[in-house]
Amino acid sequence: MSLMSVTEVAEYLGVQEIRVERLERESLLLSREKDAEGKPLFDKADVEKYKEFAERLGGI
């Protein structure tokens, strides 16, 4: 399992970091752990699945 930070996920999805935090808060993108600062860390496979699903629905 490869973990991605909020910043990395935002860059990968092409959105702002606040959007990634909102997706996590709304349980649309589940975090696996928290970093030392308490920010969520996401599994890379989950992020890739979310991106594919969101694109099928018409965009992120």
XYZ file of N, CA and C in Angstrom:
180
model
N 0.854 -1.177 0.000
C 0.000 0.000 0.000
C 0.896 1.235 0.000
N 0.703 2.077 -0.989
C 1.451 3.320 -1.116
C 0.538 4.467 -0.682
N 0.990 5.247 0.271
C 0.160 6.336 0.797
C 0.495 7.658 0.124
N -0.539 8.452 -0.079
C -0.398 9.771 -0.704
C -0.910 10.838 0.265
N -0.229 11.974 0.284
C -0.657 13.097 1.120
C -1.783 13.863 0.425
N -2.386 14.772 1.137
C -3.443 15.611 0.573
C -2.909 16.378 -0.637
N -1.704 16.902 -0.534
C -1.089 17.653 -1.632
C -0.900 16.779 -2.862
N -0.395 15.570 -2.666
C -0.179 14.650 -3.786
C -1.500 14.257 -4.452
N -2.509 14.009 -3.644
C -3.822 13.643 -4.194
C -4.397 14.813 -4.979
N -4.272 16.022 -4.451
C -4.782 17.206 -5.139
C -4.116 17.369 -6.501
N -2.809 17.187 -6.551
C -2.085 17.291 -7.824
C -2.540 16.200 -8.792
N -2.685 14.987 -8.308
C -3.086 13.857 -9.148
C -4.490 14.055 -9.728
N -5.409 14.565 -8.896
C -6.786 14.767 -9.339
C -6.980 16.101 -10.062
N -6.025 17.004 -9.919
C -6.145 18.311 -10.551
C -7.142 19.222 -9.858
N -7.187 19.114 -8.531
C -8.094 19.942 -7.732
C -7.305 20.614 -6.613
N -7.961 21.498 -5.876
C -7.314 22.163 -4.749
C -7.304 21.234 -3.537
N -6.368 21.466 -2.629
C -6.245 20.642 -1.423
C -7.516 20.670 -0.582
N -8.176 21.809 -0.509
C -9.406 21.921 0.279
C -10.479 20.966 -0.252
N -10.485 20.746 -1.564
C -11.440 19.815 -2.176
C -11.167 18.383 -1.737
N -9.885 18.009 -1.659
C -9.511 16.665 -1.207
C -9.941 16.468 0.249
N -9.712 17.487 1.077
C -10.120 17.393 2.481
C -11.634 17.264 2.596
N -12.374 17.954 1.741
C -13.838 17.845 1.751
C -14.298 16.456 1.315
N -13.638 15.900 0.295
C -13.970 14.541 -0.156
C -13.767 13.541 0.977
N -12.721 13.729 1.757
C -12.450 12.836 2.887
C -13.495 13.042 3.978
N -13.827 14.272 4.270
C -14.816 14.585 5.299
C -16.180 14.004 4.951
N -16.513 14.005 3.650
C -17.810 13.506 3.196
C -17.770 12.006 2.892
N -16.660 11.353 3.225
C -16.466 9.912 3.032
C -16.563 9.480 1.573
N -16.210 10.363 0.657
C -16.168 10.014 -0.757
C -14.794 9.468 -1.133
N -13.795 9.839 -0.354
C -12.433 9.350 -0.523
C -11.924 9.063 0.888
N -11.732 7.790 1.196
C -11.405 7.394 2.559
C -9.906 7.432 2.821
N -9.536 8.034 3.946
C -8.128 8.052 4.331
C -7.803 6.757 5.067
N -6.550 6.344 4.972
C -6.100 5.110 5.626
C -5.412 5.391 6.950
N -4.740 6.529 7.026
C -3.988 6.899 8.223
C -3.973 8.425 8.333
N -3.357 8.905 9.395
C -3.124 10.337 9.575
C -1.620 10.552 9.694
N -1.133 11.688 9.172
C 0.293 11.987 9.301
C 0.571 12.624 10.654
N 1.788 13.058 10.876
C 2.190 13.640 12.163
C 1.405 14.901 12.500
N 0.929 15.605 11.471
C 0.156 16.834 11.686
C -1.348 16.567 11.777
N -1.747 15.309 11.664
C -3.158 14.960 11.741
C -3.892 15.047 10.414
N -3.163 15.261 9.314
C -3.786 15.327 7.985
C -3.935 13.912 7.432
N -4.985 13.687 6.661
C -5.232 12.340 6.145
C -4.210 11.903 5.101
N -3.971 10.592 5.066
C -3.134 9.956 4.052
C -4.008 8.944 3.322
N -3.892 8.900 2.009
C -4.766 8.076 1.187
C -3.985 6.982 0.473
N -4.605 5.822 0.322
C -4.018 4.722 -0.436
C -4.068 5.092 -1.919
N -2.942 4.944 -2.606
C -2.858 5.329 -4.016
C -3.887 4.581 -4.863
N -4.113 3.310 -4.593
C -5.087 2.523 -5.353
C -6.496 3.088 -5.188
N -6.839 3.519 -3.975
C -8.163 4.117 -3.728
C -8.328 5.418 -4.509
N -7.261 6.223 -4.558
C -7.306 7.494 -5.274
C -7.498 7.247 -6.770
N -6.777 6.258 -7.298
C -6.911 5.927 -8.719
C -8.324 5.443 -9.040
N -8.897 4.618 -8.169
C -10.272 4.132 -8.368
C -11.266 5.294 -8.311
N -11.058 6.205 -7.347
C -11.955 7.355 -7.240
C -11.899 8.204 -8.503
N -10.693 8.450 -9.025
C -10.540 9.274 -10.221
C -11.257 8.627 -11.412
N -11.078 7.330 -11.574
C -11.732 6.611 -12.679
C -13.255 6.688 -12.553
N -13.750 6.483 -11.337
C -15.186 6.543 -11.095
C -15.736 7.949 -11.350
N -15.050 8.959 -10.844
C -15.506 10.339 -11.018
C -15.512 10.744 -12.491
N -14.516 10.288 -13.250
C -14.472 10.612 -14.677
C -15.628 9.960 -15.428
N -16.014 8.767 -15.009
C -17.164 8.103 -15.631
C -18.458 8.861 -15.375
N -18.521 9.520 -14.233
C -19.719 10.286 -13.879
C -19.734 11.675 -14.490
N -18.648 12.062 -15.127
C -18.637 13.356 -15.785
C -17.600 14.332 -15.284
N -16.722 13.906 -14.404
C -15.650 14.789 -13.937
C -15.588 14.860 -12.438
N -14.487 15.400 -11.978
C -14.240 15.483 -10.542
C -14.795 16.790 -10.019
